[in-house]
Structure formats: C-alpha cells, structure tokens
Short mmCIF file of C-alpha atoms and ligand atoms in Angstrom, two decimals:
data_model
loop_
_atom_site.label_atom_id
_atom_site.label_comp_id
_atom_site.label_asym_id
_atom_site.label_seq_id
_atom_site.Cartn_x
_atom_site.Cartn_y
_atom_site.Cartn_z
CA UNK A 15 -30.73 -44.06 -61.77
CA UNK A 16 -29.20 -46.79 -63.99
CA UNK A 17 -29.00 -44.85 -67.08
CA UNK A 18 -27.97 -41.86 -65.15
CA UNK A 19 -25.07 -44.11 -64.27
CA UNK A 20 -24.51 -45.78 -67.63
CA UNK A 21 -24.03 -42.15 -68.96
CA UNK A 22 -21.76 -41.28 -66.39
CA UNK A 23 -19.51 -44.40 -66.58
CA UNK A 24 -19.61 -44.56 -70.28
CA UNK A 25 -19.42 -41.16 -71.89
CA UNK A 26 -18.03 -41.17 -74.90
CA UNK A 27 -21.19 -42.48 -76.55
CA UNK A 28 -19.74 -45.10 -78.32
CA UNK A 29 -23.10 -47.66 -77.37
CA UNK A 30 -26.81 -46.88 -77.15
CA UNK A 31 -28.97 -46.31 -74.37
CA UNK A 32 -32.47 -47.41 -74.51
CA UNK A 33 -34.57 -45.80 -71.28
CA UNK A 34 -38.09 -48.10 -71.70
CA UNK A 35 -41.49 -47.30 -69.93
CA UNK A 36 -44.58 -47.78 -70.29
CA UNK A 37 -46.58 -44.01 -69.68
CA UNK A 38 -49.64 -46.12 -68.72
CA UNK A 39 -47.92 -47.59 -65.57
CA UNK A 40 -47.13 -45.17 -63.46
CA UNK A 41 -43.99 -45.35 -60.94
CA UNK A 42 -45.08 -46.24 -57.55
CA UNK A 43 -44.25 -42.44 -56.34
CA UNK A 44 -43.28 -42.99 -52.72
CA UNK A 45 -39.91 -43.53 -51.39
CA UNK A 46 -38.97 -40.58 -49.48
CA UNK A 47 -36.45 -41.68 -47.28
CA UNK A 48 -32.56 -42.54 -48.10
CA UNK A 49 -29.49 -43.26 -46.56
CA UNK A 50 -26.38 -41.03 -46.70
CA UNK A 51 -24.54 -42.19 -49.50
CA UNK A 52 -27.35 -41.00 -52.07
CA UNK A 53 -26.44 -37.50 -51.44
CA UNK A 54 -22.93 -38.69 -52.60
CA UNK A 55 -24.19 -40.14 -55.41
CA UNK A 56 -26.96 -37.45 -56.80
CA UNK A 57 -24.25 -35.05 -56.88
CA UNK A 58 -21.66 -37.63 -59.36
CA UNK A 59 -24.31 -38.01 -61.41
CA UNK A 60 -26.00 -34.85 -61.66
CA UNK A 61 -22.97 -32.35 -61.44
CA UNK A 62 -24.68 -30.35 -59.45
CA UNK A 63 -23.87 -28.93 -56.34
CA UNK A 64 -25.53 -30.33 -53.40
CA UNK A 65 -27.51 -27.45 -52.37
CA UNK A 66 -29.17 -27.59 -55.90
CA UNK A 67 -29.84 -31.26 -55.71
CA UNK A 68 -31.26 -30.19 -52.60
CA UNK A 69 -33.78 -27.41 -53.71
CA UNK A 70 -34.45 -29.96 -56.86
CA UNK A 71 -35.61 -32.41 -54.62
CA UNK A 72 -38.19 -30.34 -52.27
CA UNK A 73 -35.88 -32.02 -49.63
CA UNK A 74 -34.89 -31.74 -46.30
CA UNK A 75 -31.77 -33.30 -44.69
CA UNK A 76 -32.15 -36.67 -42.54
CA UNK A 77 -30.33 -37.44 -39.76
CA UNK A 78 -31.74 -40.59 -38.87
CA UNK A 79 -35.17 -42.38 -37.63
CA UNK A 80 -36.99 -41.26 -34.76
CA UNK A 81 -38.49 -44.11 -33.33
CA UNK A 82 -41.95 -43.61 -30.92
CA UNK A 83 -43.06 -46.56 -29.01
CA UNK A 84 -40.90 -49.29 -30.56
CA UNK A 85 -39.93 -52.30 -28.23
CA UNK A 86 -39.44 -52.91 -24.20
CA UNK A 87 -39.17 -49.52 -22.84
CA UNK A 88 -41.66 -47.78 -24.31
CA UNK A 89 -39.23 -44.59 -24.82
CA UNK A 90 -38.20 -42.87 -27.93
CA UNK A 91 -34.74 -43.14 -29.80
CA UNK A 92 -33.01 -42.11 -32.54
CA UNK A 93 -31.27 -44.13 -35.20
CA UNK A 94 -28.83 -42.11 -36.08
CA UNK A 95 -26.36 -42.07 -39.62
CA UNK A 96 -22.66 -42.50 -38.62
CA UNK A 97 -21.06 -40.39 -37.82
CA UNK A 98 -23.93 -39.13 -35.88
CA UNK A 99 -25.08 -35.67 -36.40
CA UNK A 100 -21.97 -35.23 -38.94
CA UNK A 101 -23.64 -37.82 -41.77
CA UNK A 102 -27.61 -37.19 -43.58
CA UNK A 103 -29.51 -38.75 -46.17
CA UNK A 104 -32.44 -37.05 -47.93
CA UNK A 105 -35.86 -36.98 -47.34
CA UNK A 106 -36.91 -36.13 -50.97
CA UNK A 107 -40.03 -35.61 -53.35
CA UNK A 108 -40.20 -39.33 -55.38
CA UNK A 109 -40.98 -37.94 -58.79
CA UNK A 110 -38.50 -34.86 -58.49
CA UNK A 111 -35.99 -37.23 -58.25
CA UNK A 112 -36.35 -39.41 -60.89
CA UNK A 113 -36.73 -35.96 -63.64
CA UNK A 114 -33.66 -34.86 -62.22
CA UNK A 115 -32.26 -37.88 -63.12
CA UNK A 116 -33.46 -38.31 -66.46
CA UNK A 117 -32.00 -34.70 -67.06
CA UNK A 118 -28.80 -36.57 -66.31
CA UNK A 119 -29.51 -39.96 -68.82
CA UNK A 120 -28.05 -39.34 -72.35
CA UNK A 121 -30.76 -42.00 -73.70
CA UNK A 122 -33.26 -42.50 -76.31
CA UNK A 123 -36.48 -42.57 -74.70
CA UNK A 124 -38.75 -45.58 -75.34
CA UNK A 125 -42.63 -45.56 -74.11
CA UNK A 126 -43.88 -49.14 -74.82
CA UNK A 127 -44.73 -51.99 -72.63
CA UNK A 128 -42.34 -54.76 -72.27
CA UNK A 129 -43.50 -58.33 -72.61
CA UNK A 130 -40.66 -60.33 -72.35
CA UNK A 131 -37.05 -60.28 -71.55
CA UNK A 132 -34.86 -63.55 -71.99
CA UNK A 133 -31.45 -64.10 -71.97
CA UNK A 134 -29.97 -65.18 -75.32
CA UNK A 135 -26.37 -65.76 -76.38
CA UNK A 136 -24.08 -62.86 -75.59
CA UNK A 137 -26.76 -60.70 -74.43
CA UNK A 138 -30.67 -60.03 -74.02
CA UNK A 139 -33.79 -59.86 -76.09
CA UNK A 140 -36.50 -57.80 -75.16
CA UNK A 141 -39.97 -58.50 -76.74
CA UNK A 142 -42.38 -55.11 -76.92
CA UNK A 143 -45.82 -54.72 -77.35
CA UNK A 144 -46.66 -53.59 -80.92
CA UNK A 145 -42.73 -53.22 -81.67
CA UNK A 146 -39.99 -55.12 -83.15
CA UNK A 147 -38.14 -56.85 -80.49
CA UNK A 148 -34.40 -55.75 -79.52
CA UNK A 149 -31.11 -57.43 -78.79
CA UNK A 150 -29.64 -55.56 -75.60
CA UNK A 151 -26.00 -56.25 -74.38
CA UNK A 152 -27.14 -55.57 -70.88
CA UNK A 153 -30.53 -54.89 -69.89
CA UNK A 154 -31.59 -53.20 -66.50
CA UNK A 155 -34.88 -54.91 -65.43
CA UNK A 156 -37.08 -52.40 -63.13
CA UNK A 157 -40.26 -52.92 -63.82
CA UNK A 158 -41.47 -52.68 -60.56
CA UNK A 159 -42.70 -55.90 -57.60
CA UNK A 160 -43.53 -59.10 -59.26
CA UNK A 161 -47.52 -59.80 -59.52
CA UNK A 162 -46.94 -62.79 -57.16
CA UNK A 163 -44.19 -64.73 -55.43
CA UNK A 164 -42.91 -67.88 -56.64
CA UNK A 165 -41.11 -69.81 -53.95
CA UNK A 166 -38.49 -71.13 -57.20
CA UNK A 167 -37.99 -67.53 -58.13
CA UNK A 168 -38.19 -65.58 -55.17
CA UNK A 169 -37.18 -65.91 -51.47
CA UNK A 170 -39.93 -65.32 -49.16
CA UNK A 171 -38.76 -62.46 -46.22
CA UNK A 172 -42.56 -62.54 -44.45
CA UNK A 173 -41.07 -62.63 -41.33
CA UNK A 174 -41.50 -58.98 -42.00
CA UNK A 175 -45.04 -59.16 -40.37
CA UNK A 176 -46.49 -56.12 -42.99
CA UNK A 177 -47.66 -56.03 -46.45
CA UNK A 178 -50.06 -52.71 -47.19
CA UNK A 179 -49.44 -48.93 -47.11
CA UNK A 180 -51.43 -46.19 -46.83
CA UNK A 181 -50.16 -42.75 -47.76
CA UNK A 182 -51.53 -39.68 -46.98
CA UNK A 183 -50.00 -35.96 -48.11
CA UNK A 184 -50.37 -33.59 -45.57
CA UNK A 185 -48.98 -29.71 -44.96
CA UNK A 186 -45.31 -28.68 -44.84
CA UNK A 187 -44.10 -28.21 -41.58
CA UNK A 188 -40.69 -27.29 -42.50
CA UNK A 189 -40.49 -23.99 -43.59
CA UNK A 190 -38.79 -22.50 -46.37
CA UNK A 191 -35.31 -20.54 -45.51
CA UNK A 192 -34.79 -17.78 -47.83
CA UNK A 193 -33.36 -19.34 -51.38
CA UNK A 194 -31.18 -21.65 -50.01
CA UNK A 195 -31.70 -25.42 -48.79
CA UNK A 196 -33.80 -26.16 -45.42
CA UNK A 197 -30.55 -27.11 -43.03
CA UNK A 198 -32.13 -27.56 -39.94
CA UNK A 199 -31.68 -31.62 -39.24
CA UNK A 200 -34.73 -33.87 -39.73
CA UNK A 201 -35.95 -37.01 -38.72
CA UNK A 202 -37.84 -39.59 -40.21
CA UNK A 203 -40.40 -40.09 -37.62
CA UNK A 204 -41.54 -44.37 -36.71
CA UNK A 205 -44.64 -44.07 -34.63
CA UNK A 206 -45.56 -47.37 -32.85
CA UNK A 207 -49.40 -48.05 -33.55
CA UNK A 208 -51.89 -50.77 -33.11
CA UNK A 209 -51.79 -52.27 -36.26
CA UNK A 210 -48.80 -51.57 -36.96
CA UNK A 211 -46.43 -47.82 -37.44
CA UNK A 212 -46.93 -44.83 -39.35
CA UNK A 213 -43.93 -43.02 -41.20
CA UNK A 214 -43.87 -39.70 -41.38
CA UNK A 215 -41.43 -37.94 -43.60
CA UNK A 216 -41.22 -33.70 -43.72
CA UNK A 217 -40.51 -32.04 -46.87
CA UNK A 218 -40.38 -28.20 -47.96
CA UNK A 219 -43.33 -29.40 -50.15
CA UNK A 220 -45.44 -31.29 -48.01
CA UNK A 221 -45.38 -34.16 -44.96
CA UNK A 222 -45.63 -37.37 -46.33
CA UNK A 223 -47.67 -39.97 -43.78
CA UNK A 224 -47.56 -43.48 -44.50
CA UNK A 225 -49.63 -46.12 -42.28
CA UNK A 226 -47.50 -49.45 -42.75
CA UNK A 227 -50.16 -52.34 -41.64
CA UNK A 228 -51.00 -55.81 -42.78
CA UNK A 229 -53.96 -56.64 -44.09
CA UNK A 230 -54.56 -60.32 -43.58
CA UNK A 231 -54.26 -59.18 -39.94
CA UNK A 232 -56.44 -55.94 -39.83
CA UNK A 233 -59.18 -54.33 -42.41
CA UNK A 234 -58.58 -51.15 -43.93
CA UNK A 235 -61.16 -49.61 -42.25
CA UNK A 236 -59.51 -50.03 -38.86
CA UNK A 237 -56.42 -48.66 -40.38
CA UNK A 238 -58.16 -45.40 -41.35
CA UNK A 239 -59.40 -44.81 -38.39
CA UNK A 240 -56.32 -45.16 -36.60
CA UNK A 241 -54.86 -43.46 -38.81
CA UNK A 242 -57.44 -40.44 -38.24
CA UNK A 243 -57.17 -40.17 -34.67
CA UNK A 244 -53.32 -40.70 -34.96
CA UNK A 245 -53.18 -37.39 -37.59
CA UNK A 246 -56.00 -35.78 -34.70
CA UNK A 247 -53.12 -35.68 -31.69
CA UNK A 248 -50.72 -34.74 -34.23
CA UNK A 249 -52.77 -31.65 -35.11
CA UNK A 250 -53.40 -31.98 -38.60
CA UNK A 251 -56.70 -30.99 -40.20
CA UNK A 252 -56.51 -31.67 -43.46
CA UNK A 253 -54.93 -34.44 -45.77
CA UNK A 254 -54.98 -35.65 -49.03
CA UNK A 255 -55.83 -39.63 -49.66
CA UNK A 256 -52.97 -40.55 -51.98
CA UNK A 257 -53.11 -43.96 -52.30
CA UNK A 258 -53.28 -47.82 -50.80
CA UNK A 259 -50.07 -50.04 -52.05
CA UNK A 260 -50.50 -53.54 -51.07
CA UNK A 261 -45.96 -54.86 -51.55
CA UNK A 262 -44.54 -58.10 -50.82
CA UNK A 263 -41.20 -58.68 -48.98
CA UNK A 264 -38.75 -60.59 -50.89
CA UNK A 265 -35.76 -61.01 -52.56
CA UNK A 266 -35.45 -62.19 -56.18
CA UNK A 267 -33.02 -65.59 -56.25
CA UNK A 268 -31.90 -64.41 -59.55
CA UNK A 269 -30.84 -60.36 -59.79
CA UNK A 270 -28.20 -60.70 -62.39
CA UNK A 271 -27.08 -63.47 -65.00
CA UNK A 272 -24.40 -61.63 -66.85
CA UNK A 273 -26.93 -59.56 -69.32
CA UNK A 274 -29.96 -58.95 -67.42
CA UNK A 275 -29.98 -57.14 -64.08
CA UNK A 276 -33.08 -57.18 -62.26
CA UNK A 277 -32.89 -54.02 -60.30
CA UNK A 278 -35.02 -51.89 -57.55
CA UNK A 279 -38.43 -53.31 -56.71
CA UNK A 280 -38.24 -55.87 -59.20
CA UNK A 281 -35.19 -57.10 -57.46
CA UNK A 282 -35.88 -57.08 -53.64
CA UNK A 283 -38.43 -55.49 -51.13
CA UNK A 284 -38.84 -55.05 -47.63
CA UNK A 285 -41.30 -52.40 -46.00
CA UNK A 286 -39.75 -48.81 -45.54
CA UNK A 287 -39.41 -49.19 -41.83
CA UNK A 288 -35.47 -48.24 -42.53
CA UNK A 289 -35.54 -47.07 -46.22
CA UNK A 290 -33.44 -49.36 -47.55
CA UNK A 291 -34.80 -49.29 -51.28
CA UNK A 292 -32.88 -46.51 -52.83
CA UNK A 293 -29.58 -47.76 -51.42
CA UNK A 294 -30.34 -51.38 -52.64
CA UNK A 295 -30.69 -49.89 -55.80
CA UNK A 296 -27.35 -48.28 -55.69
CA UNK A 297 -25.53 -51.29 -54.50
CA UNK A 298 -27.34 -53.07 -57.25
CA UNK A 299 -26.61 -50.80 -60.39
CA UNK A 300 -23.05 -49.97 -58.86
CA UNK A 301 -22.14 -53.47 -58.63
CA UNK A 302 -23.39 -54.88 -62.13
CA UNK A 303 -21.60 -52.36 -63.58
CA UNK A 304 -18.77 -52.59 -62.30
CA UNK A 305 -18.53 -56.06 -63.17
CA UNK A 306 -20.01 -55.53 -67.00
CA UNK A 307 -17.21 -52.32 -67.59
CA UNK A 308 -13.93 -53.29 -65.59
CA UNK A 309 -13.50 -57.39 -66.01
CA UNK A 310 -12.77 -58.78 -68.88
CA UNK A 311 -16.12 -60.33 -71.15
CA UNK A 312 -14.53 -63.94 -70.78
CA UNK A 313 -14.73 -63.82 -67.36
CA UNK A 314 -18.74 -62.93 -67.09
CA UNK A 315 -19.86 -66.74 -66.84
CA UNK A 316 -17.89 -67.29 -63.48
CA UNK A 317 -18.82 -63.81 -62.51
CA UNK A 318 -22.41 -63.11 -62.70
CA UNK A 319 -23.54 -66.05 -59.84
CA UNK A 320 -20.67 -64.80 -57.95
CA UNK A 321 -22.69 -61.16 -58.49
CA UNK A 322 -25.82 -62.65 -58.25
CA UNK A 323 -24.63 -64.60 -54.56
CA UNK A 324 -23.36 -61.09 -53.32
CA UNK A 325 -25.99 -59.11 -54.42
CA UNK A 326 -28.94 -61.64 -52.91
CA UNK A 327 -26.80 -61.87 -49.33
CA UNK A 328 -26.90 -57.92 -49.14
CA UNK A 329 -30.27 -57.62 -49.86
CA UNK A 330 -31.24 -60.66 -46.85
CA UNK A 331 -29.16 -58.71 -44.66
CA UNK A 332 -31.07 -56.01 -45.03
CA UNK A 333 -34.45 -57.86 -44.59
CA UNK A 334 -33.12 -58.94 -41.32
CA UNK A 335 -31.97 -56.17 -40.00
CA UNK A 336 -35.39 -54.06 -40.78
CA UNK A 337 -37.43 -57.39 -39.10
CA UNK A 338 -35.32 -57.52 -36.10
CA UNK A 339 -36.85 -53.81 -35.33
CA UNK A 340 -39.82 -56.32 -35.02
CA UNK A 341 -38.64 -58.52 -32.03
CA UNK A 342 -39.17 -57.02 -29.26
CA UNK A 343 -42.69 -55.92 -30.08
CA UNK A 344 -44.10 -52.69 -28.96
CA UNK A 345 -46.21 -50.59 -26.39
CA UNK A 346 -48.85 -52.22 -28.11
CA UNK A 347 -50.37 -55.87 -26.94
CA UNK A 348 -52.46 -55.81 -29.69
CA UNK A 349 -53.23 -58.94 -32.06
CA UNK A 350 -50.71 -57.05 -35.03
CA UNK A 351 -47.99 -57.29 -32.56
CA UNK A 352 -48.05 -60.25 -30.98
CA UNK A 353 -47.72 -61.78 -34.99
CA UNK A 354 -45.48 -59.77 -35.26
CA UNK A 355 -42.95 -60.70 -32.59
CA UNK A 356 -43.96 -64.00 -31.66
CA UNK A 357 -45.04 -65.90 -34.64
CA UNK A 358 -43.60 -63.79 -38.04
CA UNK A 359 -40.18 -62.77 -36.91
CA UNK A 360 -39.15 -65.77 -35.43
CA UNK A 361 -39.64 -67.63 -38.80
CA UNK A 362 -36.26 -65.30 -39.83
CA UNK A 363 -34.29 -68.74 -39.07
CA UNK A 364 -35.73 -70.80 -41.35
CA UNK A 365 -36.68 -68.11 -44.38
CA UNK A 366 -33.19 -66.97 -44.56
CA UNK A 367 -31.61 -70.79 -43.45
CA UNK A 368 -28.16 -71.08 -45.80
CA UNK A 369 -29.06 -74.01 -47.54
CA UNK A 370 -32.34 -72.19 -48.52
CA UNK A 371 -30.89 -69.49 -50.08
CA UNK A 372 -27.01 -69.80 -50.95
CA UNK A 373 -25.45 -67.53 -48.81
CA UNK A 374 -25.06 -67.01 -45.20
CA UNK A 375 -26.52 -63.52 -44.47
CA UNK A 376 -28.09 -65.32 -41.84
CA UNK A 377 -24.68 -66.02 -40.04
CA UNK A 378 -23.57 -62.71 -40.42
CA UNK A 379 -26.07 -61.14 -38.82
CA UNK A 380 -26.09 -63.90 -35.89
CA UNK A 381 -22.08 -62.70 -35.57
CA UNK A 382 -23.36 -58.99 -35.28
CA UNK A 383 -26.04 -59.62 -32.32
CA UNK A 384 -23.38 -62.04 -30.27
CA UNK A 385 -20.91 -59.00 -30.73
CA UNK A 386 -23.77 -56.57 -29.20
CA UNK A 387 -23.52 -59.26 -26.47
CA UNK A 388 -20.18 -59.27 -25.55
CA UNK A 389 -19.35 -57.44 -22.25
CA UNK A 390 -16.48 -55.40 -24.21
CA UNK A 391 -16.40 -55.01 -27.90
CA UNK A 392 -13.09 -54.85 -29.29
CA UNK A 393 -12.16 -51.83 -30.87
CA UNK A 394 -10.67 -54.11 -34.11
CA UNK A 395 -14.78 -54.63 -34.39
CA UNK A 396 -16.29 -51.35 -34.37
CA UNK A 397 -15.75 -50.64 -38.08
CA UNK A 398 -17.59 -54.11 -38.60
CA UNK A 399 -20.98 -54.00 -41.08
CA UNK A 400 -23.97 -56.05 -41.56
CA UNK A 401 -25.49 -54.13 -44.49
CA UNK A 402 -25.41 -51.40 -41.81
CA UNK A 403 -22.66 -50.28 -39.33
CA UNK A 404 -22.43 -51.98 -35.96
CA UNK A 405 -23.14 -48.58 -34.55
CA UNK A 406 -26.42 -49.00 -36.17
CA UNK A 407 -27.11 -52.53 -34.91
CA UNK A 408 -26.65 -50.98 -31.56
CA UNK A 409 -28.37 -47.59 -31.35
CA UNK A 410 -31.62 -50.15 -32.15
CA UNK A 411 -30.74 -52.34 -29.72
CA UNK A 412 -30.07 -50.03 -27.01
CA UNK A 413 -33.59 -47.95 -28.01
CA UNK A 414 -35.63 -51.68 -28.46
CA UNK A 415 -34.43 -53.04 -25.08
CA UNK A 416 -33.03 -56.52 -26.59
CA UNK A 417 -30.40 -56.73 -24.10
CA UNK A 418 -32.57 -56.19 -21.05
C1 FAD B 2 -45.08 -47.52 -48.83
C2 FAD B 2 -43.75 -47.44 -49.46
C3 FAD B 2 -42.80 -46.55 -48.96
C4 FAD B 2 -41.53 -46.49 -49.52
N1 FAD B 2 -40.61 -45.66 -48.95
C5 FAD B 2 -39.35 -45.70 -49.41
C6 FAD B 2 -38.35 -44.91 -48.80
O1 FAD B 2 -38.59 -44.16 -47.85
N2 FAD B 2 -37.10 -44.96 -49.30
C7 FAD B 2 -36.77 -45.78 -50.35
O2 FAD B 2 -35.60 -45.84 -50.72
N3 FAD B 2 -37.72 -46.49 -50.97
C8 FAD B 2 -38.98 -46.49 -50.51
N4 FAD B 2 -39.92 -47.25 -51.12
C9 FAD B 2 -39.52 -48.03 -52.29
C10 FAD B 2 -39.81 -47.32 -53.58
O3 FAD B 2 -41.00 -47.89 -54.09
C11 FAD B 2 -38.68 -47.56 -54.54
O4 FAD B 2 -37.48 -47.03 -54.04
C12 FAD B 2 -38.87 -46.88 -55.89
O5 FAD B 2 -40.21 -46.71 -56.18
C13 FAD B 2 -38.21 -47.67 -56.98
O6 FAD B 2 -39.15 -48.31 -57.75
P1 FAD B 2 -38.85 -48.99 -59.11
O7 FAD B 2 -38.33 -48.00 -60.08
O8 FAD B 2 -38.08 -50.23 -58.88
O9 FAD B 2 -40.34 -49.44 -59.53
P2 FAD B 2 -41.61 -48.55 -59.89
O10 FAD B 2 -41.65 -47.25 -59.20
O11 FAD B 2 -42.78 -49.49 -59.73
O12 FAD B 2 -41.41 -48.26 -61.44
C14 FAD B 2 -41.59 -49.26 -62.41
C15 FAD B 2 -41.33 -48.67 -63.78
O13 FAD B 2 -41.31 -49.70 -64.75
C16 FAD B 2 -42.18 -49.39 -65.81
N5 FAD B 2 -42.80 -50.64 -66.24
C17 FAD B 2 -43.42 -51.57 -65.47
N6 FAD B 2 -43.84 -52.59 -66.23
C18 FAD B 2 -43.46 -52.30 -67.50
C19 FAD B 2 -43.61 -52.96 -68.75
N7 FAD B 2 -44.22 -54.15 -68.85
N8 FAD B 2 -43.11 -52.37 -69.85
C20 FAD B 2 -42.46 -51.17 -69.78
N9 FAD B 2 -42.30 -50.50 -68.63
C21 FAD B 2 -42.80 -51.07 -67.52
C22 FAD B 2 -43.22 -48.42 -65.30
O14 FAD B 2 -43.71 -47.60 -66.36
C23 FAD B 2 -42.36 -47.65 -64.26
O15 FAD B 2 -41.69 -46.58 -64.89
C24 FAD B 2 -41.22 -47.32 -50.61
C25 FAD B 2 -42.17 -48.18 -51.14
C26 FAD B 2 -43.42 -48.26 -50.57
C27 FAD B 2 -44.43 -49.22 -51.14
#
C-alpha cells in the first residue's frame, strides 16, 4: 500500500522505489475486514472502477459488525458505518489485495532479508543480508509485529484481554451474482464465546472463521473444541486448519523520525475485534507522506515528533475504543471474561495514562463516554470523532448496555 501510494503521489519518476521482502517470510495473510474509506482509497490507487476492485478482491461489501452475545443484555446489534446502510467497507481476500496493489507500485522489486535499518544524516541506511547496504531518503518499515515488547520501545495496550488466533477457511456462503460484484450487504459477524469470540467474515471465495482467545488464560485444545461445536450449530461440515497466530497489542512509541516510518503491524496492533489495521495503515502512510512531499525539508526536525505524537494518539484511541467492547463482559461468566472485564480492561487508565505515553488519547476518549452520558447531546457534537464517529461510540454502547 505504501508504494502503491508513493507511485501515485510521485509520478513523474524522478526518484526510485525500492519494494523489499523477504520470499521466505510470508505475509501474515489474514485481515479481511476494513473500514469504509479503503474502498475510497483502492480505487485512487488502482484506477479501477470499484466494481473491479471488487471482483479483484473475492469481496463482499460490509456494512458493519454484527455483534452476538456481547455485554449486559445478551441481545445482538449491529455496528453500523455512518451513514448507516449508505457507507461499506470490504470484506476482502488478504493476498488478492496486496497483488492488486503491487500491480499498482512502479518499483524495483527487492527479495532479501533486512537486517538493519538506522537513521543516518538526511536519510536511512538499510543493511541486507548478503547485499550491499543502501542509503534510502525515506524508508517504510513493515516488517511485520516485533518478536517481543520492550516497555522503552513499545506501549503496552494488554488491557486488550487476547493474544492468539485461530483461523479456519470454511465454504462460501455468499453466492456468486452473475459477472458482476456480490451487492447484497454483509456483516462481519462477533460471536460471544467462552474463551473469548469468533469472527466470521463471508467472501465469494470462502468464509473466513477466526477464534480470537488468549492463551495464558485457556489451552488450545479448549479453543478447538469450542471452536468445533461453535462451527457444529452453525452447520458447517468441513473446514480447513489454516493457521494459529499468537499477536501482541501495542503501539510502537516511535512510528516516524523524519526518514523511517514504521508502518502496519510493525507500527501498532490491537486484535481484529473492529478491524482497525488496514485503516491504521492508511492514516499512517497518508500522513508521513504528506508531511515528507508538501512541507518544506527544513522543517522535518520540528515535524516528525509532532507526526510521530499524532500518529501514536490515533493509534491509542483506537486500542481503547476496541477494549471498551470488553467492559461490560458477556453472556459468558466464564474465567476468560471475568479477566477480561474486571481485571485487563480496567488497567486502560494506567496503560494509556498521559504522562506514560505523550499524548492524551486517554482524555479524549473519557470526553466521548461523558458525552454518551449527557441527557441531550448537542447537535454542535454529533460530528465529534474519537478515531471513530460518536455515532459509533454509541451504537456499542447502546448494544453493550454501558448506560444501564
Ligand atoms: C487474527 C488476525 C486477524 C486480522 N484481521 C484483520 C482485519 O480484519 N482487518 C485488518 O485491517 N487487519 C486485520 N489483521 C491485521 C493484518 O495482519 C494486517 O492488516 C496486515 O497483515 C498487514 O501486515 P503487515 O504488512 O504490516 O505485516 P505482514 O503481513 O507480517 O508482512 C510483513 C512483510 O515484511 C516482510 N519482512 C519481514 N521481515 C523482513 C526482513 N527482515 N527483511 C525483509 N522483509 C521482511 C515479509 O516478507 C512480509 O512481506 C488481522 C491480524 C490478525 C493476526
């Protein structure tokens, strides 16, 4: 997605683009789920029309999350996009995305393993494996989560009470409409479960299932069972095991410096309860190049923190708003979600505290639950955002029961 957008932004081809993986680590493959403005921004950097990027993608269009079994009332609810029933998102196949994108990257492809990147004057070097190192005037860092967290480099959101995946591919149960895109509105389903919620995501291809657990709290082998009977009342048969992805939920305190941009998974990562990766992403590569291609060079040094600050708040924000899903637990009393209610997300204070991370997402989000409590909110606040609309904060309200 970056050097789709380098090579839209900067045509002319006046500078070299260096795209650099490493064939023997694959891409993680999941993340399915998206939020409206990718459909926006697939289409800028593709040129294609949106039905295409549609077909291209195997995908379906979301409306929003339908959540099962989530919080006090034990009912379902929709999260809707706003407008509601007007906006959608994608649900797409992973790896179709990322070749249509490359089709869209005017870059010189690079497979070799990175070992280093460090920030030198006026730009970046990056050290290779069995290569000559390069100097970079802006390098895009993605190379996926970091091994392990460092509480100097990265803040700590574990008040997200999961950590492990389990995916499973199962049959389409969309199906296919003549030539043209599947237009019948979708839902990313949430189903509430005992150790935790299972995503599932329908494409033209396939149904993606995902059981999001932890595992310090509950083995694998519970999951899988669960996970069994849970597929068993859903009336699937057959599946294919794709894979077990332990992830950690953080946010890196350094995502830009002026020549290196740390960006996707590498950058941030919360648990796909709200899909928030792609669109971090976006925000990410949108913003760092805006900064690097409209403002003047001299100004980079006051710039970058100023990125970096902005960039770090936006991705708390969203940490907070996918853990307050947490905080009214669940039709569930089981030992998963009473950590996750009464002992993880109440740590939120203290993780995301403004002196412990140099911005006040924290406050902002504080200001967007004490509007939810006002008896009348003024119509000069309905526009008003926390990384997501107001409307947003309260369709999940209203469907958890916080208020009641
Ligand atoms: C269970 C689960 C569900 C998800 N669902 C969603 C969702 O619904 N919506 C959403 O938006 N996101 C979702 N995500 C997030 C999704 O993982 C990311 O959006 C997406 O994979 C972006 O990943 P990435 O490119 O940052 O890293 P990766 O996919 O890990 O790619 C890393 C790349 O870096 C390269 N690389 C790594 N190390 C080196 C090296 N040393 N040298 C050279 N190259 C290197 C690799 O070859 C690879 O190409 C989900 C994640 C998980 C775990």
């Amino acid at each position: 997605m970056a050097a789709a957008s380098v090579t839209r932004l900067l045509p002319d081809g006046d500078h070299e683009l260096h795209h650099i993986y490493d064939s023997r680590i694959p891409v993680i493959g999941v993340g399915e789920g998206s939020w409206p403005s990718l459909v926006q921004e697939l289409r800028k950097l593709t040129c294609l029309p949106h039905e295409t990027v549609q077909k291209r993608l195997n995908g379906t269009r979301k409306y929003g999350v339908a959540f099962e079994g989530w919080g006090r009332r034990n009912r379902e609810f929709i999260h809707y996009f706003t407008p509601q029933q007007v906006s959608y998102a994608y649900h797409l196949s992973a790896d179709t995305m990322s070749d249509l994108l490359q089709e869209s990257a005017r870059a010189r492809h690079i497979d070799a393993k990175v070992l280093n990147i460090s920030r030198v004057e006026g730009g970046a070097l990056v050290e290779f494996e069995g290569m000559a190192s390069e100097r970079y005037d802006l390098v895009f860092d993605a190379r996926g989560f970091p091994k392990e967290l460092h509480p100097d480099r990265h803040i700590d959101i574990s008040f997200i009470p999961t950590n492990t995946a389990v995916i499973r591919r199962c049959p389409t149960m969309v199906g296919a409409e003549g030539d043209g895109p599947f237009l019948q509105p979708t839902y990313t389903r949430a189903v509430a479960r005992p150790h935790g919620w299972i995503f599932v995501i329908p494409l033209t291809v396939h149904t993606s299932y995902g059981y999001i657990f932890n595992r310090d709290l509950s083995s694998l082998a519970q999951v899988e069972s669960d996970f069994d009977a849970f597929l068993e009342t859903d009336g699937i048969s057959e599946f294919e095991q794709r894979a077990v992805i332990p992830f950690p939920n953080f946010v890196h305190r350094q995502i830009f410096d002026g020549a290196v941009a740390r960006i996707g998974n590498a950058a941030a990562f919360m648990e796909p309860l709200e899909a928030t990766a792609i669109v971090s992403a976006q925000l990410q590569i949108g913003m760092v190049l805006h900064i690097r291609l409209n403002r003047p060079a001299e100004h980079l040094e006051r710039d970058a923190p100023v990125v970096n600050r902005f960039l770090i708040d936006n991705m708390l924000r969203y940490g907070l708003f996918v853990g307050w899903h947490y905080s009214c637990g669940s039709r569930y009393d089981s030992k998963f979600w009473r950590h996750a209610r009464s002992r993880a997300w109440p740590r939120h204070r203290k993780a995301a505290a403004p002196e412990a991370v140099g911005c006040d997402a924290l406050g902002k989000f504080d200001e967007m639950i004490e509007l939810m409590n006002q008896s009348v909110i003024d119509k000069s606040d309905w526009n008003r955002m926390c990384a997501v609309p107001l409307t947003s904060y309260c369709q999940v309200s209203q469907g958890l029961g916080c208020q009641s």
